[in-house]
Short mmCIF file of C-alpha atoms and ligand atoms in Angstrom, two decimals:
data_model
loop_
_atom_site.label_atom_id
_atom_site.label_comp_id
_atom_site.label_asym_id
_atom_site.label_seq_id
_atom_site.Cartn_x
_atom_site.Cartn_y
_atom_site.Cartn_z
CA MET A 1 -102.31 -51.53 40.66
CA ALA A 2 -99.62 -51.85 39.02
CA LYS A 3 -97.08 -54.30 41.22
CA TYR A 4 -93.94 -54.55 39.36
CA LEU A 5 -91.06 -52.50 38.43
CA ALA A 6 -88.68 -53.62 35.41
CA ALA A 7 -85.23 -53.09 34.58
CA LEU A 8 -83.45 -52.96 31.24
CA ASP A 9 -79.92 -53.64 32.18
CA GLN A 10 -77.86 -53.10 28.69
CA GLY A 11 -74.58 -54.23 29.47
CA THR A 12 -71.03 -54.68 27.30
CA THR A 13 -71.76 -58.59 26.30
CA SER A 14 -75.58 -59.00 26.85
CA SER A 15 -78.55 -56.89 27.02
CA ARG A 16 -80.86 -58.20 30.27
CA ALA A 17 -84.32 -57.55 31.71
CA VAL A 18 -85.11 -58.23 34.90
CA LEU A 19 -88.55 -58.21 36.82
CA PHE A 20 -88.88 -57.18 40.68
CA THR A 21 -91.63 -56.92 42.96
CA GLU A 22 -91.71 -53.45 44.48
CA ASP A 23 -89.78 -54.72 47.64
CA GLY A 24 -87.15 -55.82 45.60
CA GLN A 25 -87.44 -59.54 44.62
CA VAL A 26 -86.85 -60.95 41.83
CA VAL A 27 -89.54 -62.31 39.77
CA SER A 28 -87.75 -63.10 36.61
CA SER A 29 -84.95 -62.17 34.39
CA TYR A 30 -83.80 -62.92 30.62
CA ASN A 31 -80.50 -62.40 29.18
CA ARG A 32 -79.41 -61.85 25.48
CA GLU A 33 -75.63 -61.99 24.54
CA PHE A 34 -74.82 -60.19 21.49
CA PRO A 35 -71.69 -60.08 18.83
CA GLN A 36 -68.55 -57.67 19.60
CA HIS A 37 -66.64 -56.55 16.80
CA TYR A 38 -62.83 -55.88 16.58
CA PRO A 39 -62.37 -54.44 12.83
CA LYS A 40 -58.60 -53.55 13.95
CA PRO A 41 -56.54 -54.49 16.90
CA GLY A 42 -57.64 -51.79 19.87
CA TRP A 43 -60.80 -51.41 17.99
CA VAL A 44 -64.28 -52.33 19.72
CA GLU A 45 -67.54 -52.16 18.43
CA HIS A 46 -71.52 -53.05 18.72
CA ASP A 47 -73.91 -53.29 15.99
CA PRO A 48 -76.66 -51.01 17.13
CA LYS A 49 -79.36 -53.18 15.86
CA ASP A 50 -78.26 -55.61 17.90
CA ILE A 51 -78.26 -53.70 20.85
CA LEU A 52 -81.71 -52.96 20.34
CA ASP A 53 -82.71 -56.09 19.32
CA SER A 54 -81.15 -58.01 22.69
CA GLN A 55 -82.83 -55.28 24.63
CA ILE A 56 -86.28 -55.86 23.21
CA VAL A 57 -86.53 -59.93 23.28
CA SER A 58 -84.95 -59.78 26.82
CA LEU A 59 -87.99 -57.60 28.01
CA ARG A 60 -90.32 -59.66 26.36
CA GLU A 61 -89.07 -62.85 27.42
CA ALA A 62 -89.29 -61.51 31.25
CA VAL A 63 -92.04 -60.87 30.87
CA ARG A 64 -93.49 -64.14 29.26
CA LEU A 65 -91.19 -65.99 32.00
CA ALA A 66 -93.05 -63.91 34.95
CA ASP A 67 -96.18 -64.83 33.33
CA ILE A 68 -97.82 -61.41 34.13
CA ASN A 69 -99.75 -58.83 32.50
CA PRO A 70 -97.17 -56.18 31.37
CA ALA A 71 -99.89 -53.39 32.29
CA ASP A 72 -98.83 -54.39 35.53
CA ILE A 73 -95.63 -53.08 35.47
CA ALA A 74 -95.32 -49.92 37.32
CA ALA A 75 -92.53 -48.75 35.84
CA ILE A 76 -89.15 -49.14 33.69
CA GLY A 77 -85.82 -48.27 34.57
CA ILE A 78 -82.89 -48.11 31.95
CA THR A 79 -79.15 -49.02 33.18
CA ASN A 80 -76.17 -49.43 30.77
CA GLN A 81 -73.00 -50.09 29.76
CA ARG A 82 -71.49 -46.55 30.02
CA GLU A 83 -69.67 -44.40 27.58
CA THR A 84 -70.31 -46.19 24.45
CA THR A 85 -70.97 -44.22 21.60
CA PHE A 86 -73.93 -44.03 19.05
CA LEU A 87 -74.66 -41.29 16.54
CA TRP A 88 -77.77 -41.57 14.36
CA ASP A 89 -79.86 -39.51 11.97
CA ARG A 90 -82.47 -37.80 14.05
CA LYS A 91 -85.36 -37.96 10.95
CA THR A 92 -84.99 -41.69 10.25
CA GLY A 93 -82.95 -43.18 12.82
CA GLU A 94 -80.62 -44.54 10.74
CA CYS A 95 -76.71 -44.86 12.86
CA CYS A 96 -73.75 -43.55 11.30
CA GLY A 97 -71.86 -46.84 11.82
CA ASN A 98 -71.29 -49.07 14.68
CA ALA A 99 -71.30 -47.93 18.25
CA ILE A 100 -67.75 -47.16 19.62
CA VAL A 101 -67.45 -49.54 22.60
CA TRP A 102 -65.93 -47.71 25.99
CA GLN A 103 -63.13 -50.47 25.67
CA CYS A 104 -62.15 -48.95 22.31
CA ARG A 105 -58.52 -47.49 21.96
CA ARG A 106 -59.07 -45.75 18.35
CA THR A 107 -59.20 -42.16 20.13
CA ALA A 108 -55.79 -42.73 22.36
CA GLY A 109 -54.01 -40.10 19.77
CA ILE A 110 -56.71 -37.60 20.12
CA VAL A 111 -56.40 -37.47 23.60
CA ASP A 112 -52.54 -37.37 23.78
CA ASP A 113 -52.69 -34.32 21.61
CA LEU A 114 -55.22 -32.50 23.76
CA VAL A 115 -52.81 -33.73 27.15
CA ARG A 116 -49.84 -32.54 24.85
CA ALA A 117 -51.80 -29.28 24.13
CA GLY A 118 -51.83 -28.38 28.01
CA HIS A 119 -55.61 -29.43 28.54
CA GLY A 120 -55.45 -32.17 30.75
CA ASP A 121 -55.69 -30.10 33.74
CA MET A 122 -59.13 -28.10 32.44
CA ILE A 123 -60.81 -31.37 31.41
CA ARG A 124 -60.02 -32.74 35.10
CA ARG A 125 -61.65 -30.13 36.81
CA LYS A 126 -64.59 -29.50 34.83
CA THR A 127 -65.44 -33.13 34.02
CA GLY A 128 -63.57 -34.81 37.11
CA LEU A 129 -62.12 -37.58 34.59
CA VAL A 130 -58.67 -38.15 33.66
CA PRO A 131 -58.39 -37.62 29.88
CA ASP A 132 -58.91 -40.97 28.46
CA ALA A 133 -60.06 -42.67 25.48
CA TYR A 134 -62.42 -44.43 27.39
CA PHE A 135 -64.99 -41.69 27.86
CA SER A 136 -67.24 -40.92 24.93
CA GLY A 137 -66.37 -37.20 24.18
CA THR A 138 -63.29 -38.33 21.66
CA LYS A 139 -65.09 -40.97 20.04
CA LEU A 140 -67.86 -38.64 19.32
CA LYS A 141 -65.59 -36.11 17.50
CA TRP A 142 -63.97 -39.32 15.97
CA MET A 143 -67.28 -39.94 14.68
CA LEU A 144 -67.95 -36.54 13.18
CA ASP A 145 -64.63 -36.30 11.72
CA TYR A 146 -64.67 -39.65 10.17
CA TYR A 147 -68.17 -39.41 8.75
CA ASN A 148 -67.82 -36.09 7.88
CA LEU A 149 -70.98 -35.05 9.49
CA ARG A 150 -70.25 -31.44 11.30
CA GLU A 151 -72.32 -29.74 9.32
CA LYS A 152 -75.42 -32.32 9.60
CA ALA A 153 -74.83 -32.24 13.28
CA GLU A 154 -74.67 -28.48 13.41
CA LYS A 155 -77.93 -28.52 12.01
CA GLY A 156 -79.80 -30.63 14.33
CA ASP A 157 -80.01 -33.48 11.87
CA LEU A 158 -78.15 -35.80 14.26
CA CYS A 159 -78.50 -37.43 17.60
CA PHE A 160 -75.53 -38.33 19.88
CA GLY A 161 -76.10 -40.93 22.77
CA THR A 162 -75.03 -43.29 25.09
CA ALA A 163 -76.91 -46.68 25.23
CA ASP A 164 -79.38 -45.10 27.35
CA SER A 165 -80.00 -42.52 25.02
CA PHE A 166 -80.06 -44.90 22.20
CA LEU A 167 -82.65 -47.36 24.13
CA CYS A 168 -84.98 -44.15 25.06
CA TRP A 169 -84.95 -42.53 21.66
CA ASN A 170 -85.67 -46.12 20.05
CA LEU A 171 -88.54 -47.53 22.51
CA LEU A 172 -90.36 -44.68 23.88
CA GLU A 173 -93.10 -42.97 22.26
CA ASP A 174 -92.21 -39.49 20.66
CA ARG A 175 -88.50 -40.60 20.43
CA PRO A 176 -86.95 -38.44 23.48
CA HIS A 177 -83.66 -37.70 22.68
CA VAL A 178 -82.21 -37.43 26.77
CA THR A 179 -79.80 -38.62 28.65
CA ASP A 180 -79.42 -38.90 32.49
CA ALA A 181 -76.87 -36.79 34.34
CA THR A 182 -74.63 -40.04 35.12
CA ASN A 183 -74.13 -40.95 31.79
CA ALA A 184 -73.64 -37.28 30.72
CA GLY A 185 -70.93 -37.56 33.22
CA ARG A 186 -68.93 -40.05 31.54
CA THR A 187 -68.64 -38.07 28.25
CA MET A 188 -65.76 -35.80 29.16
CA LEU A 189 -68.10 -32.86 27.91
CA PHE A 190 -70.06 -32.58 30.86
CA ASN A 191 -69.43 -30.05 33.85
CA LEU A 192 -70.21 -31.43 37.04
CA ARG A 193 -70.69 -28.63 38.93
CA GLU A 194 -72.92 -26.39 36.58
CA GLN A 195 -74.55 -29.83 35.46
CA ASP A 196 -74.59 -28.88 31.85
CA TRP A 197 -72.85 -29.52 28.74
CA ASP A 198 -69.29 -27.62 28.76
CA GLU A 199 -68.76 -24.90 25.78
CA ASP A 200 -65.15 -24.76 26.52
CA LEU A 201 -65.49 -28.83 25.92
CA LEU A 202 -67.67 -28.63 22.93
CA GLU A 203 -65.09 -25.85 21.37
CA LEU A 204 -62.16 -28.06 22.14
CA LEU A 205 -63.60 -31.18 20.49
CA ASP A 206 -65.36 -29.42 17.72
CA ILE A 207 -68.70 -30.94 18.91
CA PRO A 208 -71.63 -29.07 18.08
CA ARG A 209 -74.32 -28.77 21.13
CA ALA A 210 -77.16 -29.48 18.50
CA CYS A 211 -76.32 -33.08 18.50
CA LEU A 212 -76.37 -33.34 22.13
CA PRO A 213 -79.07 -34.92 24.01
CA ARG A 214 -81.02 -32.97 27.00
CA VAL A 215 -79.84 -34.03 30.66
CA VAL A 216 -82.62 -35.12 32.08
CA ASP A 217 -82.74 -36.34 36.21
CA THR A 218 -81.65 -39.87 37.17
CA ALA A 219 -84.84 -40.78 38.28
CA GLY A 220 -88.08 -39.08 37.20
CA MET A 221 -90.49 -39.29 34.17
CA ILE A 222 -88.79 -39.84 30.83
CA GLY A 223 -91.68 -41.32 28.40
CA MET A 224 -93.99 -43.67 27.75
CA LEU A 225 -92.77 -47.36 26.20
CA ASP A 226 -93.60 -47.24 22.66
CA PRO A 227 -97.15 -50.04 23.02
CA ALA A 228 -95.22 -51.77 20.20
CA ILE A 229 -93.26 -53.35 22.27
CA LEU A 230 -95.49 -55.21 25.02
CA GLY A 231 -98.79 -54.31 23.92
CA CYS A 232 -99.38 -51.23 26.33
CA ARG A 233 -97.89 -48.33 27.40
CA ILE A 234 -95.84 -48.41 30.57
CA PRO A 235 -93.39 -45.26 32.22
CA VAL A 236 -90.17 -44.97 32.09
CA THR A 237 -89.05 -43.01 34.64
CA ALA A 238 -85.26 -43.57 35.38
CA MET A 239 -81.58 -43.93 33.40
CA ALA A 240 -78.59 -44.44 35.20
CA GLY A 241 -74.98 -45.63 34.16
CA ASP A 242 -74.58 -49.37 35.76
CA GLN A 243 -72.09 -48.29 38.25
CA HIS A 244 -74.39 -45.23 39.49
CA ALA A 245 -77.36 -47.78 39.39
CA SER A 246 -75.66 -50.49 41.25
CA LEU A 247 -74.60 -47.93 44.26
CA PHE A 248 -78.44 -47.12 44.50
CA GLY A 249 -79.12 -50.62 44.34
CA GLN A 250 -76.78 -51.11 47.20
CA ALA A 251 -78.70 -48.53 49.38
CA CYS A 252 -75.50 -46.50 49.66
CA LEU A 253 -77.32 -43.29 49.95
CA LYS A 254 -75.59 -41.59 52.45
CA THR A 255 -72.41 -39.90 52.60
CA GLY A 256 -69.28 -42.07 52.95
CA ASP A 257 -71.06 -45.44 51.56
CA VAL A 258 -68.99 -47.50 49.52
CA LYS A 259 -69.56 -50.35 47.18
CA ASN A 260 -67.19 -52.91 45.43
CA THR A 261 -68.56 -54.73 42.24
CA TYR A 262 -66.29 -58.07 41.61
CA GLY A 263 -66.83 -58.56 37.79
CA THR A 264 -64.43 -59.29 34.99
CA GLY A 265 -62.93 -56.04 36.75
CA CYS A 266 -63.72 -54.20 39.74
CA PHE A 267 -65.79 -50.87 40.27
CA MET A 268 -65.79 -49.21 43.78
CA LEU A 269 -68.01 -45.98 43.88
CA MET A 270 -68.04 -44.04 47.11
CA ASN A 271 -70.93 -41.38 47.97
CA THR A 272 -69.46 -38.09 48.81
CA GLY A 273 -72.74 -36.46 49.03
CA GLU A 274 -73.29 -32.87 47.46
CA ILE A 275 -69.77 -32.25 47.34
CA PRO A 276 -67.77 -33.38 43.94
CA VAL A 277 -64.46 -34.12 45.77
CA GLU A 278 -61.65 -33.74 43.55
CA SER A 279 -59.05 -36.63 43.71
CA GLN A 280 -55.48 -36.12 44.50
CA ASN A 281 -54.75 -40.15 44.41
CA GLY A 282 -55.96 -41.29 40.81
CA LEU A 283 -59.70 -41.51 41.46
CA LEU A 284 -62.50 -40.37 39.12
CA THR A 285 -64.95 -37.77 40.40
CA THR A 286 -68.28 -38.71 39.22
CA MET A 287 -72.21 -38.48 39.22
CA ALA A 288 -73.91 -40.86 41.72
CA TRP A 289 -76.89 -39.51 40.68
CA ARG A 290 -79.55 -36.55 40.08
CA ILE A 291 -82.63 -36.76 41.81
CA GLY A 292 -85.13 -33.28 41.90
CA GLY A 293 -82.63 -31.39 40.08
CA LYS A 294 -80.42 -32.26 43.10
CA PRO A 295 -76.70 -33.81 42.07
CA THR A 296 -75.04 -36.51 44.34
CA TYR A 297 -71.54 -37.29 43.70
CA ALA A 298 -69.15 -40.02 43.99
CA LEU A 299 -65.23 -41.00 43.60
CA GLU A 300 -64.77 -43.71 41.32
CA GLY A 301 -62.11 -46.31 41.05
CA SER A 302 -61.79 -49.47 39.23
CA VAL A 303 -59.48 -52.43 39.07
CA PHE A 304 -58.45 -53.49 35.50
CA MET A 305 -58.03 -57.36 36.50
CA GLY A 306 -60.73 -58.47 39.03
CA GLY A 307 -62.55 -61.97 38.33
CA ALA A 308 -60.61 -61.62 35.49
CA THR A 309 -57.44 -62.78 36.74
CA ILE A 310 -59.36 -65.62 37.75
CA GLN A 311 -60.42 -66.58 34.40
CA TRP A 312 -56.50 -66.23 33.55
CA LEU A 313 -55.81 -68.99 36.19
CA ARG A 314 -58.31 -71.32 34.73
CA ASP A 315 -57.79 -70.47 30.80
CA GLU A 316 -54.19 -69.84 30.42
CA LEU A 317 -52.78 -71.34 33.05
CA LYS A 318 -55.24 -74.00 33.58
CA ILE A 319 -54.46 -74.56 37.10
CA ILE A 320 -58.31 -74.69 37.81
CA SER A 321 -61.00 -75.90 36.22
CA THR A 322 -63.61 -73.37 37.34
CA ALA A 323 -63.45 -70.27 38.85
CA ALA A 324 -65.73 -71.70 42.02
CA GLU A 325 -62.64 -74.41 42.36
CA SER A 326 -60.51 -71.41 43.39
CA GLU A 327 -61.98 -70.78 47.13
CA ALA A 328 -61.75 -74.28 48.58
CA LEU A 329 -57.58 -74.48 46.89
CA ALA A 330 -57.40 -70.97 48.62
CA LEU A 331 -58.39 -72.35 51.91
CA SER A 332 -56.44 -75.94 51.67
CA VAL A 333 -53.11 -73.69 52.58
CA ASN A 334 -53.31 -71.21 55.66
CA GLY A 335 -51.18 -68.51 53.52
CA THR A 336 -49.16 -67.64 50.35
CA GLY A 337 -46.23 -68.27 52.15
CA GLY A 338 -44.82 -65.15 51.07
CA VAL A 339 -46.31 -65.33 47.39
CA TYR A 340 -47.93 -62.54 45.69
CA LEU A 341 -49.34 -61.85 42.16
CA VAL A 342 -49.58 -58.43 41.03
CA PRO A 343 -52.10 -58.99 37.94
CA ALA A 344 -50.93 -56.20 36.27
CA PHE A 345 -51.65 -57.60 32.71
CA THR A 346 -52.79 -54.07 30.99
CA GLY A 347 -51.01 -52.15 33.21
CA LEU A 348 -52.18 -50.80 36.76
CA GLY A 349 -55.12 -48.12 37.40
CA ALA A 350 -55.71 -45.93 40.36
CA PRO A 351 -53.94 -45.44 42.49
CA TRP A 352 -50.88 -46.09 40.57
CA TRP A 353 -51.53 -45.40 36.97
CA ASP A 354 -49.06 -47.37 35.04
CA MET A 355 -49.86 -48.23 31.74
CA TYR A 356 -46.11 -50.11 31.61
CA SER A 357 -46.46 -52.40 34.80
CA ARG A 358 -46.73 -55.85 33.88
CA GLY A 359 -47.87 -58.76 35.78
CA THR A 360 -45.61 -60.13 38.35
CA LEU A 361 -45.64 -63.32 40.29
CA ILE A 362 -42.92 -63.27 42.87
CA GLY A 363 -41.65 -64.52 46.54
CA MET A 364 -41.69 -68.42 45.49
CA THR A 365 -39.97 -70.66 46.79
CA ARG A 366 -39.67 -74.36 46.57
CA GLY A 367 -42.48 -75.15 48.61
CA THR A 368 -44.88 -73.12 46.47
CA GLY A 369 -47.62 -74.86 44.93
CA ARG A 370 -50.38 -74.62 43.00
CA PRO A 371 -52.79 -73.64 46.31
CA HIS A 372 -50.46 -70.94 47.32
CA ILE A 373 -50.84 -69.11 43.40
CA VAL A 374 -54.60 -69.37 43.40
CA ARG A 375 -54.70 -67.97 46.95
CA ALA A 376 -52.32 -65.07 45.72
CA ALA A 377 -54.71 -64.25 42.78
CA LEU A 378 -57.42 -64.09 44.43
CA GLU A 379 -55.67 -61.95 47.34
CA ALA A 380 -54.37 -59.81 44.72
CA ILE A 381 -58.40 -58.77 43.66
CA ALA A 382 -58.70 -57.79 47.54
CA TYR A 383 -55.27 -55.72 47.59
CA GLN A 384 -56.11 -53.66 44.65
CA SER A 385 -59.52 -53.03 46.11
CA ALA A 386 -57.98 -52.31 49.04
CA ASP A 387 -55.48 -49.91 47.37
CA LEU A 388 -58.68 -48.16 45.88
CA MET A 389 -60.30 -47.95 49.21
CA GLU A 390 -57.05 -46.03 50.96
CA ALA A 391 -57.38 -43.58 48.07
CA MET A 392 -60.79 -43.20 48.65
CA VAL A 393 -60.27 -42.62 52.44
CA LYS A 394 -57.23 -39.92 51.79
CA ASP A 395 -59.56 -38.03 49.27
CA ALA A 396 -62.78 -38.22 51.45
CA GLY A 397 -61.50 -37.70 54.55
CA HIS A 398 -63.13 -40.55 56.18
CA ARG A 399 -63.25 -44.04 56.67
CA PRO A 400 -66.52 -46.17 55.67
CA GLY A 401 -67.95 -48.24 58.32
CA ARG A 402 -68.30 -51.03 56.21
CA LEU A 403 -67.92 -52.19 52.33
CA GLN A 404 -70.80 -53.33 50.44
CA VAL A 405 -70.41 -56.04 47.85
CA ASP A 406 -71.78 -57.80 44.47
CA GLY A 407 -70.74 -59.36 41.17
CA GLY A 408 -69.67 -62.45 40.23
CA ALA A 409 -66.98 -63.24 42.27
CA SER A 410 -68.36 -61.53 45.41
CA ALA A 411 -69.55 -65.28 45.61
CA ASN A 412 -66.36 -66.37 46.86
CA ALA A 413 -66.12 -66.23 50.69
CA PHE A 414 -62.57 -66.44 50.94
CA LEU A 415 -62.05 -63.63 49.01
CA MET A 416 -64.84 -61.65 50.85
CA GLN A 417 -63.22 -62.47 54.09
CA PHE A 418 -59.61 -61.57 52.87
CA GLN A 419 -61.16 -58.02 51.52
CA ALA A 420 -62.59 -57.70 55.32
CA ASP A 421 -59.26 -58.57 56.68
CA ILE A 422 -57.11 -56.57 54.47
CA CYS A 423 -59.47 -53.17 54.65
CA GLY A 424 -60.24 -53.69 58.33
CA ILE A 425 -63.78 -52.95 57.76
CA PRO A 426 -66.88 -55.34 57.56
CA VAL A 427 -67.69 -56.63 53.93
CA VAL A 428 -71.36 -57.03 53.52
CA ARG A 429 -72.86 -58.94 50.80
CA PRO A 430 -76.86 -58.72 49.63
CA LYS A 431 -79.32 -61.07 49.05
CA VAL A 432 -79.58 -59.85 45.53
CA LEU A 433 -76.55 -59.77 44.11
CA GLU A 434 -78.04 -58.26 40.68
CA THR A 435 -77.84 -54.58 42.26
CA THR A 436 -77.29 -52.56 38.67
CA ALA A 437 -81.20 -53.80 37.60
CA LEU A 438 -82.51 -53.56 41.16
CA GLY A 439 -81.19 -49.91 41.58
CA ALA A 440 -82.35 -49.24 38.09
CA ALA A 441 -86.14 -50.77 39.25
CA LEU A 442 -85.73 -48.91 42.52
CA LEU A 443 -84.92 -45.57 41.00
CA ALA A 444 -87.81 -46.23 37.89
CA GLY A 445 -90.14 -46.94 41.18
CA LEU A 446 -88.72 -43.35 42.67
CA GLY A 447 -89.46 -41.55 39.43
CA ALA A 448 -93.05 -42.99 39.11
CA GLY A 449 -93.92 -42.01 42.97
CA VAL A 450 -94.02 -45.43 44.00
CA PHE A 451 -91.82 -44.12 46.75
CA ALA A 452 -91.91 -41.31 47.93
CA THR A 453 -88.46 -40.38 49.19
CA PRO A 454 -84.96 -42.32 47.99
CA GLY A 455 -84.68 -43.77 51.75
CA GLU A 456 -87.82 -45.68 51.19
CA THR A 457 -86.17 -47.63 48.37
CA THR A 458 -83.88 -49.17 51.14
CA ARG A 459 -86.30 -51.54 52.12
CA ALA A 460 -85.90 -53.61 49.42
CA TRP A 461 -82.04 -54.03 50.12
CA LYS A 462 -81.54 -57.36 52.21
CA GLN A 463 -78.67 -58.62 53.60
CA ASP A 464 -77.10 -62.21 52.93
CA LEU A 465 -73.72 -62.53 54.77
CA GLU A 466 -71.29 -60.31 56.75
CA PHE A 467 -67.56 -60.71 56.89
CA THR A 468 -65.97 -59.61 60.20
CA PRO A 469 -62.44 -58.50 60.14
CA ARG A 470 -60.62 -60.73 62.03
CA MET A 471 -56.64 -60.02 60.82
CA ASP A 472 -54.93 -58.55 63.59
CA GLU A 473 -53.64 -54.79 62.70
CA ALA A 474 -49.83 -55.82 62.47
CA THR A 475 -50.37 -58.74 60.41
CA ARG A 476 -52.50 -56.41 58.09
CA LEU A 477 -49.91 -53.81 57.47
CA LEU A 478 -47.36 -56.17 56.99
CA GLU A 479 -49.39 -58.24 53.98
CA MET A 480 -50.29 -55.09 52.65
CA ASN A 481 -46.39 -53.94 52.56
CA GLY A 482 -45.56 -57.07 51.35
CA TRP A 483 -48.35 -56.41 48.44
CA HIS A 484 -46.54 -52.81 47.83
CA ARG A 485 -43.33 -54.33 47.29
CA ALA A 486 -44.60 -56.62 44.96
CA VAL A 487 -46.25 -53.52 43.10
CA GLU A 488 -43.41 -51.73 43.26
CA ARG A 489 -41.42 -55.03 41.41
CA SER A 490 -43.95 -54.84 38.57
CA LEU A 491 -44.18 -51.05 37.68
CA GLY A 492 -42.77 -49.85 34.46
CA PHE A 493 -41.18 -53.08 33.13
CA ALA A 494 -42.93 -52.74 29.89
CA LYS A 495 -40.93 -49.94 28.96
CA ALA A 496 -37.58 -50.85 29.03
P1 LIG B 501 -69.33 -59.10 34.56
O1 LIG B 501 -70.66 -58.50 34.61
O2 LIG B 501 -67.98 -58.04 34.14
O3 LIG B 501 -69.37 -60.00 33.32
P2 LIG B 501 -69.85 -60.97 36.55
O4 LIG B 501 -70.39 -60.72 37.43
O5 LIG B 501 -70.81 -62.01 35.47
O6 LIG B 501 -69.01 -60.16 35.62
O7 LIG B 501 -68.49 -61.81 37.55
C1 LIG B 501 -67.90 -62.93 36.59
C2 LIG B 501 -66.41 -62.82 37.09
O8 LIG B 501 -66.45 -63.11 38.22
C3 LIG B 501 -65.49 -63.69 35.98
O9 LIG B 501 -64.19 -63.06 35.94
C4 LIG B 501 -65.10 -64.67 37.04
O10 LIG B 501 -64.01 -65.39 36.89
C5 LIG B 501 -65.49 -64.04 38.23
N1 LIG B 501 -65.79 -65.52 39.31
C6 LIG B 501 -67.13 -66.06 39.33
N2 LIG B 501 -67.33 -66.79 40.27
C7 LIG B 501 -66.25 -66.76 40.92
C8 LIG B 501 -65.78 -67.49 42.41
N3 LIG B 501 -66.46 -68.17 43.24
N4 LIG B 501 -64.52 -67.30 42.87
C9 LIG B 501 -63.92 -65.93 42.15
N5 LIG B 501 -64.31 -66.07 40.76
C10 LIG B 501 -65.37 -66.11 40.83
#
């Protein structure tokens, strides 16, 4: 009997492979970083060869570290950085230039033109996304234009894909050209309700359908791992964008369940069930996953400066030497003394959406010191997340019973307690913080029939700590109000 589930986690700065037991315990993991390319200001690229090589090395190393027979891996799930765009020749596999990374702003002008021409509402309605260069659609358009490849694409001689597609095509027998619904939902080409590529959007961006991958379920048989990789064939039975995998790995399977990942930025997703909720508060509508042909939807919001705010304290202000040190410093005072830090270094996202907002430190007095500023920075991560939560509550019409957390900065107990206090709901942290990889592995288990139903996978989720709200309601409202007054002062500052 095969005993292990494997996750390939193809991230923005590194590729990772994690082996789990079927009950969700980590057996081994291996991480390989790869170079980032910045050919021009605002441009970000990855070399597809680096992505492939780092992913293969990680898988082989994870298996070596676990000291297992690869034939004992029951199934593999792929999870990935979303939106990053690859284009390659269907016959030779040769890539048309580097992959354009989600962060890359080179297509901002294309998006501005679409919005100016009045297509914004249609894009929002069909895809659930706010028109932005972040998503794959305009990146693919740019590649087809720049390399003059439209005719070749029309003939079906080219493949477009995000990292999930690219890995499948290169690592699986028979080279399937597929993507899953969560990844498709981030292209700005996919109709969320119809669960198919949208003709109007393809026409708008002049993208031939023949270069698009077949959209498959998030969990289900995709193909077999090429035996050249590990010496045996292994079923690949799941694919999901990283935030969607993490929602699944957090066992957020019920309508209203919410998770927040505290990494460089923060990503909050709420499961909204069978209904794609249209946000009135600047959130994105996205897939949670598609299983057995049945779509489950989610609302998504992100904080640009999450853990990165703490990196800023460390690397630019140099008032802490490690991120972990921020916790003790914050706890060395019993409040910020009225100080608020709005880390709008690159503008503010949902629910504010102000690209001209800038970092603001306000409320200082002669008594303000280093611990107050460090504390204000940690609190800012929680306030921004609380704003996302409020937007979700307004859109979805109900308040979740708890917030499930993960990511590097969720290790900070002060931050987690303050998050519980300021949201007024318990914050729950699981034992396995690698919820993205866990989610991919569990989805793979589901796709391979190791689990009969999604519900069975939740056994793998185990609680570490629960942070119970301790702040009284009056204080909570007062603190939130102070934060919002600070945010107002940061808005529009770079416009002058
Ligand atoms: P990513 O996946 O985006 O690279 P991680 O999940 O690895 O991010 O988390 C790293 C981020 O978490 C960094 O921005 C770092 O500043 C922050 N971080 C890590 N540990 C702590 C801590 N104890 N307190 C506050 N922030 C932390």
